[in-house]
Coordinates of C-alpha atoms in Angstrom, one line a residue:
X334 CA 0.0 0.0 0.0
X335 CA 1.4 3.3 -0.8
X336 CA 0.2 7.1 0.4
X337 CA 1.5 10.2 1.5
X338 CA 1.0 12.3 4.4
X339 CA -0.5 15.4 5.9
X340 CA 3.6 16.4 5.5
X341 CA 4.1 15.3 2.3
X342 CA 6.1 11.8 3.4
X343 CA 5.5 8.8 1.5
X344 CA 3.5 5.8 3.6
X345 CA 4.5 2.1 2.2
X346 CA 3.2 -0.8 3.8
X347 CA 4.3 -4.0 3.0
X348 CA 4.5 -7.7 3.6
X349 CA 8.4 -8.6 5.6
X350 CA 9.6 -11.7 6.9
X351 CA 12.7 -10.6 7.5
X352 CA 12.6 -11.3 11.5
X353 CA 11.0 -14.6 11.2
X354 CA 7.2 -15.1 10.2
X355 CA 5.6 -12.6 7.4
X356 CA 4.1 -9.5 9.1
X357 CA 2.8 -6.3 8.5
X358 CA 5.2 -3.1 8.3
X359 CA 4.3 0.1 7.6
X360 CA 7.6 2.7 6.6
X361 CA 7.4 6.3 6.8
X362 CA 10.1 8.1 4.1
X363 CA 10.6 12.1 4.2
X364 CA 10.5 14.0 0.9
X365 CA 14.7 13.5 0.9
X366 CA 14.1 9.4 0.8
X367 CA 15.1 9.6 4.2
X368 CA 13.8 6.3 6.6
X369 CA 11.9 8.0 9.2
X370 CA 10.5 5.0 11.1
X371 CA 13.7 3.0 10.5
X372 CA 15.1 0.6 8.2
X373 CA 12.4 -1.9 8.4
X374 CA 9.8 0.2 9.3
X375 CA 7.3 -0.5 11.7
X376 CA 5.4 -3.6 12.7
X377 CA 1.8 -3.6 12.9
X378 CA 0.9 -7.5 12.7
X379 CA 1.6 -9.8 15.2
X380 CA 1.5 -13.8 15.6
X381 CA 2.5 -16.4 13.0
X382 CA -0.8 -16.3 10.9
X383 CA -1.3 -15.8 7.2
X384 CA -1.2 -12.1 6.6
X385 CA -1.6 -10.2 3.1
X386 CA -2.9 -7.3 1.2
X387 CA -1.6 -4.7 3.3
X388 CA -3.2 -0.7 2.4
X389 CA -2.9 2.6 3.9
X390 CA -3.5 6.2 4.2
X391 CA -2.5 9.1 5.7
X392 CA -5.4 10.1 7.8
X393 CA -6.3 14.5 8.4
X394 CA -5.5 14.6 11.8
X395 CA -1.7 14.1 10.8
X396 CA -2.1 9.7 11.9
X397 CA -1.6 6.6 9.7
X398 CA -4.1 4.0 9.1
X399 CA -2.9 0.2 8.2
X400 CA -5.5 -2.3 7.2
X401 CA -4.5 -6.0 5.9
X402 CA -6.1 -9.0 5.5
X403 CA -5.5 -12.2 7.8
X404 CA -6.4 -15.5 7.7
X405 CA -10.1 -15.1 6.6
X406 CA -10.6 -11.5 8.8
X407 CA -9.8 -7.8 8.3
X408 CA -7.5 -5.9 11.0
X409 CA -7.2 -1.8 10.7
X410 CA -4.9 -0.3 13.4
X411 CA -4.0 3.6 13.2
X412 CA -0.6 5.3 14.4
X413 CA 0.1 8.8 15.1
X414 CA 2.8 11.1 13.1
X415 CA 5.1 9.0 15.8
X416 CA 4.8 5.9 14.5
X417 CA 2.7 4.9 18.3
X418 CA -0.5 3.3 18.3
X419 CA -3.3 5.9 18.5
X420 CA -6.1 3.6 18.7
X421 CA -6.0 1.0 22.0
X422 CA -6.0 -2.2 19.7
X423 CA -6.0 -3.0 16.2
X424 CA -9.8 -3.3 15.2
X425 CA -10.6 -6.9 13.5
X426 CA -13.5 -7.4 11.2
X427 CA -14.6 -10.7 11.6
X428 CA -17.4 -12.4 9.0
X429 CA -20.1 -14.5 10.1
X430 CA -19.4 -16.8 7.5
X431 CA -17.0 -16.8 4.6
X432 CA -13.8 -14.2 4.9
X433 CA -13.2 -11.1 4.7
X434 CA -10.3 -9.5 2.4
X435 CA -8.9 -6.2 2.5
X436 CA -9.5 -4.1 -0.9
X437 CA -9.1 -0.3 -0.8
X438 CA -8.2 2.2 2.5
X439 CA -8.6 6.0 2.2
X440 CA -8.5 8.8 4.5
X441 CA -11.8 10.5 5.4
X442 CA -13.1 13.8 7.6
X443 CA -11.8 14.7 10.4
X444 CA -9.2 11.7 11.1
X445 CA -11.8 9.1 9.7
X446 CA -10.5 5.9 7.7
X447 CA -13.2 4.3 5.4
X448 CA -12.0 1.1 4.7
X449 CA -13.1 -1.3 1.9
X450 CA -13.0 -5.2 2.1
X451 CA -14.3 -8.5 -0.3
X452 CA -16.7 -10.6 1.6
X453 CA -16.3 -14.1 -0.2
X454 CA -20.0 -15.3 0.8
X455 CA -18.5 -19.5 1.9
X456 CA -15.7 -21.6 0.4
X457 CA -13.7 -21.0 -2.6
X458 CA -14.9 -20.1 -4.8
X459 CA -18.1 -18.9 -3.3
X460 CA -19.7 -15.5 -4.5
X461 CA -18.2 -12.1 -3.3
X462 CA -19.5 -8.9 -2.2
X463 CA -17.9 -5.7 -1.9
X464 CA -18.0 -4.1 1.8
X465 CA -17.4 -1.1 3.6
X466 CA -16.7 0.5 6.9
X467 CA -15.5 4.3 8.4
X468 CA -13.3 4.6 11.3
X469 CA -13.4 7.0 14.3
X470 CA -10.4 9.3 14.4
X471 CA -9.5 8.7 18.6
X472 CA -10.3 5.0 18.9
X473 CA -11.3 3.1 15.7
X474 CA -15.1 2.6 16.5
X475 CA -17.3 1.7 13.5
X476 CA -19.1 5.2 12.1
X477 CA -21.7 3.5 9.6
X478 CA -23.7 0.5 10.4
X479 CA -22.6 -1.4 12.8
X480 CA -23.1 -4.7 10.8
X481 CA -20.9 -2.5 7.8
X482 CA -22.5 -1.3 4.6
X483 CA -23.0 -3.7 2.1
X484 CA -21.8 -1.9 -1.1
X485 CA -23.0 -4.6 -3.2
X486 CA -24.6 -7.7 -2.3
X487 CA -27.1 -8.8 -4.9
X488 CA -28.2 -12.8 -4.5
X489 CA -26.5 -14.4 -7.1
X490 CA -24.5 -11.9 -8.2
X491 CA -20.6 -11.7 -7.2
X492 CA -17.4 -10.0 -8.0
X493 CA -14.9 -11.9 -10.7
X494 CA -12.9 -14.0 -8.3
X495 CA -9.6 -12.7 -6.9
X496 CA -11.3 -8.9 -8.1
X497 CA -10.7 -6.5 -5.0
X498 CA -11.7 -3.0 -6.7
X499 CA -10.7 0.6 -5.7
X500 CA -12.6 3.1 -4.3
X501 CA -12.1 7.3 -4.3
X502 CA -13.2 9.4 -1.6
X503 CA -15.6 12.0 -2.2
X504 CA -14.0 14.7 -0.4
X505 CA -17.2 15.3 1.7
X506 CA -16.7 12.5 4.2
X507 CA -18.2 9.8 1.9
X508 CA -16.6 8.0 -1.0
X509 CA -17.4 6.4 -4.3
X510 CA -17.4 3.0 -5.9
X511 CA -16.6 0.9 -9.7
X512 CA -17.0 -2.2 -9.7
X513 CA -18.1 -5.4 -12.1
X514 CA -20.0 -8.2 -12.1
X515 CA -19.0 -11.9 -13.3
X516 CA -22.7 -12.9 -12.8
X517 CA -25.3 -12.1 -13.8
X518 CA -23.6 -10.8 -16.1
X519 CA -20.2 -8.8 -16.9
X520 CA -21.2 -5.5 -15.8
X521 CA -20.4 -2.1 -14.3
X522 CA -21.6 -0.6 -11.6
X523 CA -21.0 2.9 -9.7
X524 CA -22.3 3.5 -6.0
X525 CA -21.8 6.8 -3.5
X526 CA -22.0 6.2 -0.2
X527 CA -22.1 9.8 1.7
X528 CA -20.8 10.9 5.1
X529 CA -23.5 9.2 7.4
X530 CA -23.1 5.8 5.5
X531 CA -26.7 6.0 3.2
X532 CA -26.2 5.5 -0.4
X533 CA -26.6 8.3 -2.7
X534 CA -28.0 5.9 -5.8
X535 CA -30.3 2.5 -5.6
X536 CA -28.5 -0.5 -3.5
X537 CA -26.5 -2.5 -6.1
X538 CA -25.5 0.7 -7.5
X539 CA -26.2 2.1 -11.2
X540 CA -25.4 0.0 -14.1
X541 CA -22.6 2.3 -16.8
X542 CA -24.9 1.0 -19.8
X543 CA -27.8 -0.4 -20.7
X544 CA -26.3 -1.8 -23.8
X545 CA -27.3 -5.6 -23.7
X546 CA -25.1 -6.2 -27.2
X547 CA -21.7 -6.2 -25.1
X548 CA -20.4 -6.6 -21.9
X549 CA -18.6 -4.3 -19.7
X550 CA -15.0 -5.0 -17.3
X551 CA -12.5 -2.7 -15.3
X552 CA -14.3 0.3 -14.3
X553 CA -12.2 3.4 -13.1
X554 CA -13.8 6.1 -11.5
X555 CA -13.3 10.0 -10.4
X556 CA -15.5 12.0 -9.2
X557 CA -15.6 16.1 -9.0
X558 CA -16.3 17.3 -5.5
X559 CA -17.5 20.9 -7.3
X560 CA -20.2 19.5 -9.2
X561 CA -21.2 15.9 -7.9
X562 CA -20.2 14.4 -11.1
X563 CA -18.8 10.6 -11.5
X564 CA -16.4 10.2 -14.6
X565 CA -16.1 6.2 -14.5
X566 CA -14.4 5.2 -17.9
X567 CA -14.3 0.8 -18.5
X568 CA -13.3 -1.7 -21.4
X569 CA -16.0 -2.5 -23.6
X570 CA -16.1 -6.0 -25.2
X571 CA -18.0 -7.9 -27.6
X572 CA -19.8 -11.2 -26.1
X573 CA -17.2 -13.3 -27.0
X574 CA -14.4 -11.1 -25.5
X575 CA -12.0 -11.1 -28.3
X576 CA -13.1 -7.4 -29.1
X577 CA -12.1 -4.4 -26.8
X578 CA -13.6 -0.9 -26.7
X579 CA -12.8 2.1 -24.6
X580 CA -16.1 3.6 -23.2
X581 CA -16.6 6.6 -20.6
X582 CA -20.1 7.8 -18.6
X583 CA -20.6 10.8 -16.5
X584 CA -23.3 10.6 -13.6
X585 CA -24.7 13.4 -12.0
X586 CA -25.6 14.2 -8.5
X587 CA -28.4 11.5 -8.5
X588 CA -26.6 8.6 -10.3
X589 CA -28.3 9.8 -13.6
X590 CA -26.5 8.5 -16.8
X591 CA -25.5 11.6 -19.0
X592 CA -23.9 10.6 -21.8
X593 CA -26.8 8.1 -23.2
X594 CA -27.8 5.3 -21.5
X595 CA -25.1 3.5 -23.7
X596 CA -21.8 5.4 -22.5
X597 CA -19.4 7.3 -24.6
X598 CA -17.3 5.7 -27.2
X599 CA -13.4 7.0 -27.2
X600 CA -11.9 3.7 -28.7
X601 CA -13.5 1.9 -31.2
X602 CA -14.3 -1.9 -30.6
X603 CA -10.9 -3.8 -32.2
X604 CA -8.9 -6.6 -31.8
X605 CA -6.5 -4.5 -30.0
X606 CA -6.3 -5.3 -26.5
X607 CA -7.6 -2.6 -23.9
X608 CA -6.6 -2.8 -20.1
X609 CA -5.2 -0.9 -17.1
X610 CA -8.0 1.7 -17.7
X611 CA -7.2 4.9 -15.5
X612 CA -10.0 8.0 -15.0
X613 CA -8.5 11.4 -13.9
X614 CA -10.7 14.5 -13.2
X615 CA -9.4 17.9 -14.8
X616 CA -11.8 20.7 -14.6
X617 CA -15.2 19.7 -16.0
X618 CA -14.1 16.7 -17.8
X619 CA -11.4 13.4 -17.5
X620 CA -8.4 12.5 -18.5
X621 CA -8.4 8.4 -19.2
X622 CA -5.8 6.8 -20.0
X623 CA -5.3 2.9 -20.7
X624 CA -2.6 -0.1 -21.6
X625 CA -2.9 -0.4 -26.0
X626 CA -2.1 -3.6 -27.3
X627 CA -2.1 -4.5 -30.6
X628 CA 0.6 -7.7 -30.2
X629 CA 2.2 -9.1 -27.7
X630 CA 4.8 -7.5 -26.2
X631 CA 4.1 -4.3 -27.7
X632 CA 2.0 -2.1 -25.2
X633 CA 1.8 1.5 -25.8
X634 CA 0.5 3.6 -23.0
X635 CA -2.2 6.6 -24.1
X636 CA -4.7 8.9 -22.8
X637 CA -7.3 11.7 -24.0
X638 CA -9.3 14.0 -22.6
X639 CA -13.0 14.0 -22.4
X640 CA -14.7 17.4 -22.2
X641 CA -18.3 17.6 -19.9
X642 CA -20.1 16.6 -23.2
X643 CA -18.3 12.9 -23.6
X644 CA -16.5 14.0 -26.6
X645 CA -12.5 13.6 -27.6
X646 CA -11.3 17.3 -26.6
X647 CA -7.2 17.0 -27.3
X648 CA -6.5 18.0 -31.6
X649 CA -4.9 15.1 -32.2
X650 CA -7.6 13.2 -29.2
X651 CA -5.0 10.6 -28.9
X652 CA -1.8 11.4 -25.9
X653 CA 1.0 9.4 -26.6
X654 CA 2.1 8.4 -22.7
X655 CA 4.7 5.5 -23.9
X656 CA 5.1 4.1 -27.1
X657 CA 8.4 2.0 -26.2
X658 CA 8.1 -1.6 -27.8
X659 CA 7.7 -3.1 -24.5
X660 CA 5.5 -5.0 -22.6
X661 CA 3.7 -2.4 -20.2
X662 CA 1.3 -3.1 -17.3
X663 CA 0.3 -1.7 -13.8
X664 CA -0.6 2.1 -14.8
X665 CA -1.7 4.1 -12.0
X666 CA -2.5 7.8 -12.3
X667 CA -2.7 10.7 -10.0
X668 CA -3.9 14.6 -10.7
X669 CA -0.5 16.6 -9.1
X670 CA -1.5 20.2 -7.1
X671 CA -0.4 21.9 -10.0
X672 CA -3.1 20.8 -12.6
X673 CA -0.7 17.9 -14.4
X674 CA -2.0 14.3 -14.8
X675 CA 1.1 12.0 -13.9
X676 CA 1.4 8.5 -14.6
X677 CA 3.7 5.6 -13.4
X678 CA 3.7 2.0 -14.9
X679 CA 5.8 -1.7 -14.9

């Protein structure tokens, strides 16, 4: 997990097994690379028990919050700018059946952590749910529901296995999800859960398209605090997967679909291969950029802008990120202070 804090140092936490059984560290590093909370870090785990999927965040009130996932629970524990426990005890989410996995952490109001995590309903390969919960700044006591809000849960729907999406806060204390669906059916979905834990759109969340001649995978989504908007941008395929498209939607306020019910094209369905789609918010419109590949091996990396209407804005509409003849994977995005979209990639 990787995230800066309220004083600009970088937060990496990370699996180590360096003094025996794999745990949980957490490392702060200063803005001169400099290791603040040592050479190893800090640990957070303890006990010789599967541990994995470690995330964190630099919470408002200048703390750290760690989540990970162990054996089939969730733990979240949160430090101060010290590196000492802030909260008495880590906090441990623990199913009623099935597990829980860690997917997503972000900092929230006030010192507040929401945390998201996979619940995998029974036994491999039983059908997962996506999960959430928001953490009191001084002692790590659940804000929402106290049975967690159930982000999606449909009967017989799930998650594709081994699927753990992202979330983005919403900068008002709330945060907003992308995910798909493997069943019913390979489809998008966009929820807003608000500061107090209701949802802002219909439980399941509102499907990207209504296009029932393709299928839909990899949803990214932004959202713009100033006007309520959701930019979510997703790979568009043909039934039988061995076409991709690039296709964007913008809901407003309410989780109404703006552009069509069908989504806006910005890449053609081709034999090309479309992945690592990655949605950026830049004044009234996005910035998406995705993984091109037209052979193997050969991945260029692009992106174009998408003006308030759903339509190409950039003269030529195609950004050139990488265009080495290399294989290319892992893009990540980030909008810097200063108004630039940066990008960093395998």
């Amino acid at each position: 997990g990787l995230s800066i804090d309220t004083a600009g140092n970088a937060l990496l936490a990370f699996r180590h097994d360096h003094l025996g059984p794999v745990e949980i560290n957490v490392s702060k590093v200063g803005p001169d690379g400099s290791l603040l909370w040592g050479t190893d870090g800090l640990q957070v785990s303890s006990g010789a028990v599967f541990v994995a999927s470690p995330r964190v965040t630099g919470t408002s009130d200048d703390g750290v919050a760690v989540a990970w996932t162990s054996e089939n629970n969730v733990i979240i524990h949160k430090l101060n700018a010290a590196g000492t426990a802030q909260w008495p005890a880590p906090v441990t989410l623990v199913p009623a059946g099935g597990s829980f996995s860690a997917a997503d952490l972000h900092a929230s109001d006030a010192g507040t952590a929401i945390l998201s995590f996979v619940h995998m309903t029974g036994p491999f390969p039983s059908p997962s749910h996506i999960w959430a919960q928001k953490f009191a700044a001084a002692n790590g006591t659940f804000v929402w529901d106290p049975s967690h809000v159930k982000v999606y849960d449909q009967s017989g729907g799930s998650l594709q296995i081994a699927n753990y999406p992202p979330f983005v806060p919403d900068g008002s204390g709330g945060a907003v999800f992308a995910w798909y669906t493997s069943t019913p059916s390979l489809q998008c979905r966009v929820q807003r859960v608000l500061a107090n834990g209701t949802e802002a759109f219909a439980h399941q969340g509102v499907e990207v398209s209504t296009n029932a001649a393709q299928i839909r995978v990899s949803p990214s989504a932004a959202f713009n605090p100033t006007t309520q908007e959701i930019f979510v941008a997703w790979r568009e395929q043909n039934t039988g997967q061995s076409q991709s498209a690039l296709f964007a939607q913008k809901l407003d306020a309410a989780g109404n679909r703006q552009w069509t019910d069908n989504g806006s094209q910005l890449m053609p369905l081709a034999a090309d291969e479309i992945t690592n789609v990655t949605t950026l918010v830049v004044d009234d419109g996005a910035i998406v950029s995705w993984v091109h590949t037209p052979s193997f091996g050969n991945d260029p990396v692009y992106a174009v802008r998408v003006d308030s209407n759903g339509s190409l804005a950039w003269a030529p509409p195609i950004a050139e990120i990488c265009i080495l003849p290399s294989h290319s994977s892992d893009l990540v995005g980030v909008m810097g202070a200063e108004g630039y979209a940066a990008y960093a990639w395998s």
